[in-house]
Amino acid sequence: MSGSWNRPKINLPKTKMEWVADIIGYLAFLGSVVFLIFSWGMLPEEVPAHYNASGEVDRWGSKLELLILPIVGLFTAFLMQVFEKFPETHNYPQRIDEENAAAFYLNRRKMVNLLKNICFIIFAVILVQSITVALGWSNGFGAWVLPVIIGSSFIPIVFGLLKQRKIK
């Protein structure tokens, strides 16, 4: 199989792990949007619009800016859902063939699924934290947030690539 257009399209059912990740990711994201809707009337006109690397608010903006997080989150999820649905179009090592294509596809789809849901959770956490800071219920993230976001984004990629190396 030379190009992605020649690769077989294999219908692989979602694993339980993918279903659980989807439920957690979608519920976290939906919960943050519901929280935004219910707290909208209580929010001041200026809310946190940006955080520095230490997790402190370094720019305040209109509360309308809080709508950017769900919009970007949905756009990101839509794109990642497309990547998840068509694993045969991804970039694979030359050793992919008819016998191991299903293993490669499943591994890559699981990785994209985890990344999609981690993005959902990250957007949800940032949205909820911005609301609670605006309402005076908290002070910001703290220095832990940037390493956690970076780590949680790279861990599925690293594990996915390590598992891919083991596919014969």
PDB file of C-alpha atoms in Angstrom:
ATOM      1  CA  MET A   1       0.000   0.000   0.000  1.00  0.00           C
ATOM      2  CA  SER A   2       1.716   3.155  -1.119  1.00  0.00           C
ATOM      3  CA  GLY A   3      -0.597   6.107  -0.428  1.00  0.00           C
ATOM      4  CA  SER A   4      -3.455   6.788   1.930  1.00  0.00           C
ATOM      5  CA  TRP A   5      -5.904   6.514  -0.993  1.00  0.00           C
ATOM      6  CA  ASN A   6      -4.896   2.867  -1.477  1.00  0.00           C
ATOM      7  CA  ARG A   7      -5.323   1.868   2.160  1.00  0.00           C
ATOM      8  CA  PRO A   8      -8.300  -0.282   3.074  1.00  0.00           C
ATOM      9  CA  LYS A   9     -11.247   1.302   4.836  1.00  0.00           C
ATOM     10  CA  ILE A  10     -11.884  -0.877   7.865  1.00  0.00           C
ATOM     11  CA  ASN A  11     -14.929  -0.466  10.069  1.00  0.00           C
ATOM     12  CA  LEU A  12     -13.645  -0.887  13.619  1.00  0.00           C
ATOM     13  CA  PRO A  13     -16.193  -0.496  16.419  1.00  0.00           C
ATOM     14  CA  LYS A  14     -15.325   1.943  19.204  1.00  0.00           C
ATOM     15  CA  THR A  15     -13.686   0.370  22.211  1.00  0.00           C
ATOM     16  CA  LYS A  16     -15.059   0.726  25.733  1.00  0.00           C
ATOM     17  CA  MET A  17     -12.148   3.040  26.532  1.00  0.00           C
ATOM     18  CA  GLU A  18     -13.137   5.311  23.641  1.00  0.00           C
ATOM     19  CA  TRP A  19     -16.767   5.361  24.778  1.00  0.00           C
ATOM     20  CA  VAL A  20     -15.773   6.179  28.365  1.00  0.00           C
ATOM     21  CA  ALA A  21     -13.381   8.908  27.196  1.00  0.00           C
ATOM     22  CA  ASP A  22     -16.131  10.385  24.992  1.00  0.00           C
ATOM     23  CA  ILE A  23     -18.639  10.392  27.838  1.00  0.00           C
ATOM     24  CA  ILE A  24     -16.183  12.068  30.232  1.00  0.00           C
ATOM     25  CA  GLY A  25     -14.978  14.600  27.667  1.00  0.00           C
ATOM     26  CA  TYR A  26     -18.416  15.542  26.357  1.00  0.00           C
ATOM     27  CA  LEU A  27     -19.931  15.742  29.853  1.00  0.00           C
ATOM     28  CA  ALA A  28     -17.099  17.947  31.124  1.00  0.00           C
ATOM     29  CA  PHE A  29     -17.437  20.267  28.150  1.00  0.00           C
ATOM     30  CA  LEU A  30     -21.234  20.329  28.265  1.00  0.00           C
ATOM     31  CA  GLY A  31     -21.151  20.896  32.029  1.00  0.00           C
ATOM     32  CA  SER A  32     -18.866  23.916  31.610  1.00  0.00           C
ATOM     33  CA  VAL A  33     -21.166  25.390  28.959  1.00  0.00           C
ATOM     34  CA  VAL A  34     -24.207  24.839  31.210  1.00  0.00           C
ATOM     35  CA  PHE A  35     -22.274  26.483  34.064  1.00  0.00           C
ATOM     36  CA  LEU A  36     -21.548  29.456  31.788  1.00  0.00           C
ATOM     37  CA  ILE A  37     -25.213  29.756  30.821  1.00  0.00           C
ATOM     38  CA  PHE A  38     -26.426  29.658  34.437  1.00  0.00           C
ATOM     39  CA  SER A  39     -23.759  32.063  35.705  1.00  0.00           C
ATOM     40  CA  TRP A  40     -23.981  34.508  32.781  1.00  0.00           C
ATOM     41  CA  GLY A  41     -26.276  36.933  34.617  1.00  0.00           C
ATOM     42  CA  MET A  42     -23.974  37.023  37.661  1.00  0.00           C
ATOM     43  CA  LEU A  43     -20.787  37.676  35.687  1.00  0.00           C
ATOM     44  CA  PRO A  44     -19.255  41.144  35.795  1.00  0.00           C
ATOM     45  CA  GLU A  45     -18.620  42.969  32.523  1.00  0.00           C
ATOM     46  CA  GLU A  46     -14.880  42.178  32.757  1.00  0.00           C
ATOM     47  CA  VAL A  47     -13.729  38.596  33.095  1.00  0.00           C
ATOM     48  CA  PRO A  48     -10.347  36.847  32.786  1.00  0.00           C
ATOM     49  CA  ALA A  49      -9.373  36.762  29.115  1.00  0.00           C
ATOM     50  CA  HIS A  50      -5.830  35.380  29.344  1.00  0.00           C
ATOM     51  CA  TYR A  51      -3.551  33.643  31.826  1.00  0.00           C
ATOM     52  CA  ASN A  52       0.248  33.801  31.993  1.00  0.00           C
ATOM     53  CA  ALA A  53       2.533  30.791  32.403  1.00  0.00           C
ATOM     54  CA  SER A  54       2.126  31.016  36.190  1.00  0.00           C
ATOM     55  CA  GLY A  55      -1.640  30.638  35.871  1.00  0.00           C
ATOM     56  CA  GLU A  56      -2.361  34.241  36.870  1.00  0.00           C
ATOM     57  CA  VAL A  57      -4.768  36.478  34.992  1.00  0.00           C
ATOM     58  CA  ASP A  58      -2.754  38.878  32.864  1.00  0.00           C
ATOM     59  CA  ARG A  59      -5.580  40.292  30.737  1.00  0.00           C
ATOM     60  CA  TRP A  60      -9.203  41.048  31.440  1.00  0.00           C
ATOM     61  CA  GLY A  61     -11.828  41.360  28.727  1.00  0.00           C
ATOM     62  CA  SER A  62     -15.520  41.435  27.985  1.00  0.00           C
ATOM     63  CA  LYS A  63     -17.596  38.548  29.261  1.00  0.00           C
ATOM     64  CA  LEU A  64     -18.476  37.890  25.623  1.00  0.00           C
ATOM     65  CA  GLU A  65     -14.897  36.612  25.266  1.00  0.00           C
ATOM     66  CA  LEU A  66     -15.903  33.608  27.374  1.00  0.00           C
ATOM     67  CA  LEU A  67     -17.937  32.439  24.366  1.00  0.00           C
ATOM     68  CA  ILE A  68     -14.686  31.955  22.440  1.00  0.00           C
ATOM     69  CA  LEU A  69     -13.747  28.911  24.556  1.00  0.00           C
ATOM     70  CA  PRO A  70     -16.837  26.816  23.715  1.00  0.00           C
ATOM     71  CA  ILE A  71     -16.693  27.875  20.049  1.00  0.00           C
ATOM     72  CA  VAL A  72     -13.013  26.948  19.671  1.00  0.00           C
ATOM     73  CA  GLY A  73     -13.632  23.778  21.693  1.00  0.00           C
ATOM     74  CA  LEU A  74     -16.440  22.692  19.363  1.00  0.00           C
ATOM     75  CA  PHE A  75     -14.379  23.507  16.272  1.00  0.00           C
ATOM     76  CA  THR A  76     -11.413  21.545  17.642  1.00  0.00           C
ATOM     77  CA  ALA A  77     -13.655  18.613  18.559  1.00  0.00           C
ATOM     78  CA  PHE A  78     -15.245  18.618  15.104  1.00  0.00           C
ATOM     79  CA  LEU A  79     -11.854  18.479  13.380  1.00  0.00           C
ATOM     80  CA  MET A  80     -10.577  15.773  15.697  1.00  0.00           C
ATOM     81  CA  GLN A  81     -13.801  13.806  15.212  1.00  0.00           C
ATOM     82  CA  VAL A  82     -13.124  13.820  11.471  1.00  0.00           C
ATOM     83  CA  PHE A  83      -9.537  12.610  12.061  1.00  0.00           C
ATOM     84  CA  GLU A  84     -10.905   9.936  14.379  1.00  0.00           C
ATOM     85  CA  LYS A  85     -13.447   8.768  11.810  1.00  0.00           C
ATOM     86  CA  PHE A  86     -10.935   8.399   8.959  1.00  0.00           C
ATOM     87  CA  PRO A  87      -7.778   6.799  10.406  1.00  0.00           C
ATOM     88  CA  GLU A  88      -6.842   5.424   6.985  1.00  0.00           C
ATOM     89  CA  THR A  89      -5.885   8.960   5.909  1.00  0.00           C
ATOM     90  CA  HIS A  90      -3.302   9.410   8.678  1.00  0.00           C
ATOM     91  CA  ASN A  91       0.425   9.250   8.130  1.00  0.00           C
ATOM     92  CA  TYR A  92       1.839   5.779   8.917  1.00  0.00           C
ATOM     93  CA  PRO A  93       5.208   4.037   8.634  1.00  0.00           C
ATOM     94  CA  GLN A  94       5.937   2.250   5.351  1.00  0.00           C
ATOM     95  CA  ARG A  95       5.483  -1.123   7.055  1.00  0.00           C
ATOM     96  CA  ILE A  96       1.681  -0.720   7.088  1.00  0.00           C
ATOM     97  CA  ASP A  97       0.028  -3.441   5.016  1.00  0.00           C
ATOM     98  CA  GLU A  98      -3.255  -5.345   4.731  1.00  0.00           C
ATOM     99  CA  GLU A  99      -2.471  -7.550   7.743  1.00  0.00           C
ATOM    100  CA  ASN A 100      -1.569  -4.820  10.238  1.00  0.00           C
ATOM    101  CA  ALA A 101      -3.724  -1.934   8.968  1.00  0.00           C
ATOM    102  CA  ALA A 102      -6.472  -2.603  11.532  1.00  0.00           C
ATOM    103  CA  ALA A 103      -3.958  -2.470  14.401  1.00  0.00           C
ATOM    104  CA  PHE A 104      -2.488   0.787  13.115  1.00  0.00           C
ATOM    105  CA  TYR A 105      -5.937   2.339  12.618  1.00  0.00           C
ATOM    106  CA  LEU A 106      -7.188   1.325  16.053  1.00  0.00           C
ATOM    107  CA  ASN A 107      -4.068   2.591  17.785  1.00  0.00           C
ATOM    108  CA  ARG A 108      -4.221   5.934  15.984  1.00  0.00           C
ATOM    109  CA  ARG A 109      -7.959   6.312  16.502  1.00  0.00           C
ATOM    110  CA  LYS A 110      -7.576   5.708  20.244  1.00  0.00           C
ATOM    111  CA  MET A 111      -4.841   8.338  20.393  1.00  0.00           C
ATOM    112  CA  VAL A 112      -6.947  10.922  18.542  1.00  0.00           C
ATOM    113  CA  ASN A 113      -9.966  10.060  20.702  1.00  0.00           C
ATOM    114  CA  LEU A 114      -7.998  10.664  23.901  1.00  0.00           C
ATOM    115  CA  LEU A 115      -6.560  13.919  22.569  1.00  0.00           C
ATOM    116  CA  LYS A 116     -10.027  15.141  21.545  1.00  0.00           C
ATOM    117  CA  ASN A 117     -11.448  14.434  24.975  1.00  0.00           C
ATOM    118  CA  ILE A 118      -8.444  15.907  26.770  1.00  0.00           C
ATOM    119  CA  CYS A 119      -8.987  19.070  24.717  1.00  0.00           C
ATOM    120  CA  PHE A 120     -12.643  19.068  25.788  1.00  0.00           C
ATOM    121  CA  ILE A 121     -11.601  18.771  29.433  1.00  0.00           C
ATOM    122  CA  ILE A 122      -8.933  21.483  29.110  1.00  0.00           C
ATOM    123  CA  PHE A 123     -11.421  23.898  27.520  1.00  0.00           C
ATOM    124  CA  ALA A 124     -13.948  23.041  30.248  1.00  0.00           C
ATOM    125  CA  VAL A 125     -11.443  23.626  33.063  1.00  0.00           C
ATOM    126  CA  ILE A 126     -10.316  26.964  31.606  1.00  0.00           C
ATOM    127  CA  LEU A 127     -13.909  28.099  31.139  1.00  0.00           C
ATOM    128  CA  VAL A 128     -14.989  27.108  34.650  1.00  0.00           C
ATOM    129  CA  GLN A 129     -11.875  28.657  36.177  1.00  0.00           C
ATOM    130  CA  SER A 130     -12.419  31.907  34.272  1.00  0.00           C
ATOM    131  CA  ILE A 131     -15.999  32.064  35.524  1.00  0.00           C
ATOM    132  CA  THR A 132     -15.013  31.363  39.138  1.00  0.00           C
ATOM    133  CA  VAL A 133     -12.234  33.981  39.003  1.00  0.00           C
ATOM    134  CA  ALA A 134     -14.653  36.534  37.528  1.00  0.00           C
ATOM    135  CA  LEU A 135     -17.135  35.803  40.310  1.00  0.00           C
ATOM    136  CA  GLY A 136     -14.415  36.129  42.959  1.00  0.00           C
ATOM    137  CA  TRP A 137     -14.626  32.461  43.982  1.00  0.00           C
ATOM    138  CA  SER A 138     -10.966  31.740  43.147  1.00  0.00           C
ATOM    139  CA  ASN A 139      -7.741  33.557  42.315  1.00  0.00           C
ATOM    140  CA  GLY A 140      -6.476  31.715  39.235  1.00  0.00           C
ATOM    141  CA  PHE A 141      -4.828  28.480  38.303  1.00  0.00           C
ATOM    142  CA  GLY A 142      -1.407  28.549  39.839  1.00  0.00           C
ATOM    143  CA  ALA A 143       1.866  27.387  38.340  1.00  0.00           C
ATOM    144  CA  TRP A 144       0.693  23.759  38.037  1.00  0.00           C
ATOM    145  CA  VAL A 145      -1.700  24.362  35.131  1.00  0.00           C
ATOM    146  CA  LEU A 146       0.762  24.774  32.261  1.00  0.00           C
ATOM    147  CA  PRO A 147       2.761  21.593  32.992  1.00  0.00           C
ATOM    148  CA  VAL A 148      -0.488  19.638  33.437  1.00  0.00           C
ATOM    149  CA  ILE A 149      -1.910  20.896  30.137  1.00  0.00           C
ATOM    150  CA  ILE A 150       1.310  20.178  28.248  1.00  0.00           C
ATOM    151  CA  GLY A 151       1.736  16.779  29.887  1.00  0.00           C
ATOM    152  CA  SER A 152      -1.846  15.714  29.354  1.00  0.00           C
ATOM    153  CA  SER A 153      -1.564  16.670  25.686  1.00  0.00           C
ATOM    154  CA  PHE A 154       1.686  14.845  25.016  1.00  0.00           C
ATOM    155  CA  ILE A 155       1.159  11.671  27.054  1.00  0.00           C
ATOM    156  CA  PRO A 156      -1.398  10.123  24.640  1.00  0.00           C
ATOM    157  CA  ILE A 157       0.861  10.958  21.690  1.00  0.00           C
ATOM    158  CA  VAL A 158       3.926   9.389  23.303  1.00  0.00           C
ATOM    159  CA  PHE A 159       2.056   6.250  24.378  1.00  0.00           C
ATOM    160  CA  GLY A 160       0.371   5.981  20.973  1.00  0.00           C
ATOM    161  CA  LEU A 161       3.700   6.196  19.173  1.00  0.00           C
ATOM    162  CA  LEU A 162       5.283   3.668  21.534  1.00  0.00           C
ATOM    163  CA  LYS A 163       2.408   1.245  20.915  1.00  0.00           C
ATOM    164  CA  GLN A 164       2.721   1.849  17.177  1.00  0.00           C
ATOM    165  CA  ARG A 165       6.347   0.754  17.284  1.00  0.00           C
ATOM    166  CA  LYS A 166       5.225  -2.647  18.597  1.00  0.00           C
ATOM    167  CA  ILE A 167       2.846  -3.280  15.687  1.00  0.00           C
ATOM    168  CA  LYS A 168       4.404  -5.847  13.339  1.00  0.00           C
TER     169      LYS A 168
END
